[in-house]
Coordinates of C-alpha atoms and ligand atoms in Angstrom, one line a residue:
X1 CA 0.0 0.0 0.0
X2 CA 2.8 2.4 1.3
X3 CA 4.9 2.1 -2.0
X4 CA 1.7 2.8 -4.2
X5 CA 0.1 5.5 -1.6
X6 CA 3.2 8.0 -3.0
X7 CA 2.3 7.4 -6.8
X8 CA -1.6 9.1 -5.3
X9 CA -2.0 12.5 -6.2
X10 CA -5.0 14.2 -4.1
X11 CA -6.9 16.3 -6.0
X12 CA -7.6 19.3 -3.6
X13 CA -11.2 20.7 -5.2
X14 CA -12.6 22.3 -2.0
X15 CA -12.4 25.4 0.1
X16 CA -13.5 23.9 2.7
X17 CA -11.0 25.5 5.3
X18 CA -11.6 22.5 8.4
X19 CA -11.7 19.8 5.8
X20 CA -8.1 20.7 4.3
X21 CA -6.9 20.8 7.3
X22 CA -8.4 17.4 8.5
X23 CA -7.2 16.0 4.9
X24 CA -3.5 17.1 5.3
X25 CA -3.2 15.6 8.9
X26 CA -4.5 12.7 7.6
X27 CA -3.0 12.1 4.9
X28 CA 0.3 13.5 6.1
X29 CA 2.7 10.6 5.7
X30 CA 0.8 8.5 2.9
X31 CA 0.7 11.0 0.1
X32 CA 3.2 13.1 -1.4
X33 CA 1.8 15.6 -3.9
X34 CA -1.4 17.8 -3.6
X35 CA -3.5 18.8 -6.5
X36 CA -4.5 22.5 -6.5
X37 CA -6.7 23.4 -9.2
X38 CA -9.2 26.1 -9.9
X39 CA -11.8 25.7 -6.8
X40 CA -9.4 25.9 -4.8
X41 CA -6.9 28.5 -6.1
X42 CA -9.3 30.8 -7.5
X43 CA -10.5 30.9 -3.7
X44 CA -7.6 31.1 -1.6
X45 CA -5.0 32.4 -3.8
X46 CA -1.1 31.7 -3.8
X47 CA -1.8 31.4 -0.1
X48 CA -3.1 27.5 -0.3
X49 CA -0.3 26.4 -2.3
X50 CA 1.7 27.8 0.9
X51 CA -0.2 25.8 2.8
X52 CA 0.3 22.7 1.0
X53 CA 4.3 23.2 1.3
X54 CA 4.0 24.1 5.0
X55 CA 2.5 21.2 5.7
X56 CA 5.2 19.0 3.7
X57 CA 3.4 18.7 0.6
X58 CA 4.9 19.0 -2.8
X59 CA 2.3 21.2 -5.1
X60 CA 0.6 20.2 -8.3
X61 CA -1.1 23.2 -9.9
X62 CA -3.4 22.0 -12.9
X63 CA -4.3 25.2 -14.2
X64 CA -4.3 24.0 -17.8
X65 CA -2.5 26.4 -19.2
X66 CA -3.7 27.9 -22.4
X67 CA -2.6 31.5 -23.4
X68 CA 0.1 33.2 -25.9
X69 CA 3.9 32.0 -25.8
X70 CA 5.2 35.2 -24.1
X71 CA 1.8 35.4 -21.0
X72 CA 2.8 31.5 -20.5
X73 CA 6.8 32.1 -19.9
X74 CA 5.9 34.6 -17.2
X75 CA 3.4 32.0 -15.7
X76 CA 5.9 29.5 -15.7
X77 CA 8.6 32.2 -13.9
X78 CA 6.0 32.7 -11.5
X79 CA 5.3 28.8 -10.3
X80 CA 8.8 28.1 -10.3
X81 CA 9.3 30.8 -7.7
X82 CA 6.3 29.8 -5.7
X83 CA 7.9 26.3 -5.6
X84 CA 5.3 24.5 -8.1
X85 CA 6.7 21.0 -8.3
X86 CA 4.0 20.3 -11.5
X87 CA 2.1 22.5 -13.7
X88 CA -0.4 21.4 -16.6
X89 CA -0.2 23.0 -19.8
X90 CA -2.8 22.2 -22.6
X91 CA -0.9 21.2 -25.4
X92 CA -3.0 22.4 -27.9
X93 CA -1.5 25.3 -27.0
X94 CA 1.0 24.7 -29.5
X95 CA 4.6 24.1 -30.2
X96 CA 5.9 28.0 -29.4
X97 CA 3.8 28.2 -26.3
X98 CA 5.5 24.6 -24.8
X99 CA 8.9 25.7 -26.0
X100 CA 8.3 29.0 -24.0
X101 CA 7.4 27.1 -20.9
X102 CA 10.6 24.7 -21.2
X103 CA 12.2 27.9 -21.8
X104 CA 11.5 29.8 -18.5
X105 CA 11.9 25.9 -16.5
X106 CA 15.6 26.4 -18.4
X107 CA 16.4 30.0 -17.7
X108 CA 15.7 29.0 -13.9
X109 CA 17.4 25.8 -14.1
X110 CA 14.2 24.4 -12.4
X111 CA 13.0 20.9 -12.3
X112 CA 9.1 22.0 -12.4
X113 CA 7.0 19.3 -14.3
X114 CA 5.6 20.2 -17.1
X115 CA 2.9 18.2 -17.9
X116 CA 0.8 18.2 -20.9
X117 CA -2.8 18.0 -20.9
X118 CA -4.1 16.0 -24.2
X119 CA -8.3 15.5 -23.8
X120 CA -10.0 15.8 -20.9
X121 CA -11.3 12.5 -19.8
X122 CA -14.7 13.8 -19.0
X123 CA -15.2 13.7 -22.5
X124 CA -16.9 10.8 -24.2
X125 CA -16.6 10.2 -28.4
X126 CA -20.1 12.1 -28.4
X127 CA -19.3 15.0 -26.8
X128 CA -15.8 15.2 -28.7
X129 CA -17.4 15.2 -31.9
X130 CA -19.3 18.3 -31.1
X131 CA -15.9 19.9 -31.4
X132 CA -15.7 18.8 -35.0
X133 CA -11.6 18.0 -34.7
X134 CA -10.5 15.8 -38.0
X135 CA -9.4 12.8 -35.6
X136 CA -11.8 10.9 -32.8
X137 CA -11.1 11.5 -29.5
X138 CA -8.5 8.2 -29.0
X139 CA -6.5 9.5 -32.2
X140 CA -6.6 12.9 -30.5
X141 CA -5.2 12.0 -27.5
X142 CA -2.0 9.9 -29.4
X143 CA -1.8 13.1 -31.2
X144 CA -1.1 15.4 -28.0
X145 CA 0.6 12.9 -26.4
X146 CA 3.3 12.7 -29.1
X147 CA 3.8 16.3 -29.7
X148 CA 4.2 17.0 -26.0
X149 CA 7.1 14.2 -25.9
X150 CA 8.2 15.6 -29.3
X151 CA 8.2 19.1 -28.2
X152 CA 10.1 18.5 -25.0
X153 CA 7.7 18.3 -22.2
X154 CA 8.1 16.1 -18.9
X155 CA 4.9 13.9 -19.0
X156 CA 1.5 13.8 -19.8
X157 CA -2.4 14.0 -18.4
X158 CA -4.6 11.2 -20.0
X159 CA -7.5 9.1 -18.9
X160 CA -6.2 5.3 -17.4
X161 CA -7.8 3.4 -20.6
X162 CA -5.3 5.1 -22.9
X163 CA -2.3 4.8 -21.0
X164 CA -1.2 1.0 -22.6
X165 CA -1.3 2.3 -26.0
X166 CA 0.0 5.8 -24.7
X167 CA 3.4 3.5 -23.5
X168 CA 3.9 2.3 -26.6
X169 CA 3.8 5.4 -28.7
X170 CA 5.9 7.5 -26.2
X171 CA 7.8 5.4 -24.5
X172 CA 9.1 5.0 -21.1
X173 CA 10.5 8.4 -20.1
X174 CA 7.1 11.0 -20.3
X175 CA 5.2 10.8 -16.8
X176 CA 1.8 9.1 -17.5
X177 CA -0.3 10.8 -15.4
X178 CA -3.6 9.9 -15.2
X179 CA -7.8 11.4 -13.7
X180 CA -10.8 9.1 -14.4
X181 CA -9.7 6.9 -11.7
X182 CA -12.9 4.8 -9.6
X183 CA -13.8 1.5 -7.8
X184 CA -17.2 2.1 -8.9
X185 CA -18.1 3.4 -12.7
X186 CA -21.0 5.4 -14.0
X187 CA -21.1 7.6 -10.5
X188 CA -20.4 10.7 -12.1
X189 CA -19.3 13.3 -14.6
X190 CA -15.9 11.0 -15.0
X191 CA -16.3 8.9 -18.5
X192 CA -13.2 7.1 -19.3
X193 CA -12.5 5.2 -16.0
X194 CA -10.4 2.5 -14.4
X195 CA -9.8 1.8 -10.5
X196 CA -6.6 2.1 -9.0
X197 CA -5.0 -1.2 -9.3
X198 CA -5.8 -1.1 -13.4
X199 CA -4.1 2.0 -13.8
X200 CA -1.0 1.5 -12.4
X201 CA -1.1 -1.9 -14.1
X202 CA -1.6 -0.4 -17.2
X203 CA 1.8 2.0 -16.6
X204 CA 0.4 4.9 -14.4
X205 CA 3.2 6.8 -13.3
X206 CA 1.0 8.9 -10.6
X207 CA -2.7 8.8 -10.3
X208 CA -5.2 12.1 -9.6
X209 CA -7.8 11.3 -7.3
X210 CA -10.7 13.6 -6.0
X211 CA -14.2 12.7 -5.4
X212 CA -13.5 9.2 -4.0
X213 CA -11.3 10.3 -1.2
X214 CA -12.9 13.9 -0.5
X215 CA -16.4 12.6 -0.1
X216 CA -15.4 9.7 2.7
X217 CA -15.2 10.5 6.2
X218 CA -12.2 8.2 6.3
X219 CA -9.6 9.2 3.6
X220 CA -7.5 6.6 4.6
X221 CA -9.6 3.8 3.5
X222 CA -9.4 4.5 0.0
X223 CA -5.7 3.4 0.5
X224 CA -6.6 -0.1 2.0
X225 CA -7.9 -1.0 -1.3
X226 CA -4.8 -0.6 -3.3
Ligands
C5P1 O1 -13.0 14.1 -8.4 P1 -12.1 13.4 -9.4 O2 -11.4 12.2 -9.0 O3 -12.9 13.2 -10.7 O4 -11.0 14.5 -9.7 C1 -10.2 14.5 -10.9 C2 -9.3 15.7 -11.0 O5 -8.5 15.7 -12.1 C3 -10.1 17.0 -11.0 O6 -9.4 18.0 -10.3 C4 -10.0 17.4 -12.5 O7 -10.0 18.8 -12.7 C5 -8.7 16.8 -12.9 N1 -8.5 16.5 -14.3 C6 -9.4 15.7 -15.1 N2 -9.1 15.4 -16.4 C7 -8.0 15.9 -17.0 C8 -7.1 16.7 -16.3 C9 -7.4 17.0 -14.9 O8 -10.3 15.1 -14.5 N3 -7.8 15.6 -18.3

């Protein structure tokens, strides 16, 4: 349990003030890297992903990045010197706006992740179409995933069923990091879902977890399970 507890990302979407402190004592010890994404950051600020490194905590911050080349380098500037240990970029951004973030990480001589977000796994093939891209949504994702190894970035955000034939496109250097992850399916917004165990069978370097561990009243227990 211990060695796989560390590949668990938390996923920290509350502002819930009692609850993240409850969370980090518990999970003090067991987890290694907190998720801060818009709920939380658009509420608290810089100040939470303080928090997260007071209390030991290295800090994920999935913004999804998605702007012009020059607006991204400053971003990047700015999470590497409030200690950001990942950051998600969208990589259809596009090559200049990647080589911009890799820049700054350079210029800094940081070793912030950069990780590349390819299609959101609450999409289905349905709800992809709508978009009216030229490839499906499993095409898609190769796509991204390709161009953010090709383009230099340190790993990738995709949903568990797509990491197997991920592997084999990118091979074994690019973090696989991976959402959509559940013991139960069809609870939610989540489409593209495995549990745990499947996903790190399947290559998961890390997995992101929310729901399932911030809606129990004993975080702990989701752990037991893997
Ligand atoms: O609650 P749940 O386990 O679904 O949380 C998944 C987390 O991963 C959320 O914070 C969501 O924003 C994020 N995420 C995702 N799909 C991506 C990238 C990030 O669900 N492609």
């Amino acid at each position: 349990m211990k060695k796989y507890s560390k590949k668990v990302i938390l996923a920290l979407d509350t502002t819930d003030t009692q609850k993240i402190n409850f969370l980090f004592k518990e999970l003090s010890g067991i987890i290694e890297i907190i998720k801060i994404g818009y709920q939380s950051f658009i509420h608290f600020g810089p100040d939470i992903v303080q928090k997260a490194i007071g209390a030991g905590f290295k800090v994920f911050l999935d913004l999804k990045l998605h702007d012009i080349p020059n607006t991204i380098e400053k971003a990047i500037e700015s999470c590497i010197k409030h200690r950001i240990h990942m950051v998600t970029l969208h990589v259809s951004g596009g090559r200049e706006m990647i080589e911009k973030a890799i820049s700054a990480k350079q210029q800094f001589k940081s070793d912030i992740k950069l990780l590349g977000v390819t299609v959101l796994t609450s999409f289905d093939d349905i709800g992809f179409k709508e978009l009216n891209y030229r490839l499906p949504l499993k095409e898609m994702v190769k796509f991204f995933a390709v161009k953010a190894k090709m383009w230099g970035m340190d790993g990738i955000i995709c949903s568990p069923m797509e990491i197997k034939d991920l592997r084999q496109e990118i091979g074994k250097n690019l973090l696989i990091i991976t959402p959509g992850i559940r013991f139960d399916k069809g609870q939610d917004d989540q489409k593209r879902t495995l549990s745990p165990n499947e996903a790190f069978e399947a290559g998961a370097d890390y997995i992101v977890v929310g729901r399932p561990i911030l809606k129990s009243d004993n975080p702990k227990n989701f752990f037991e399970n893997i």
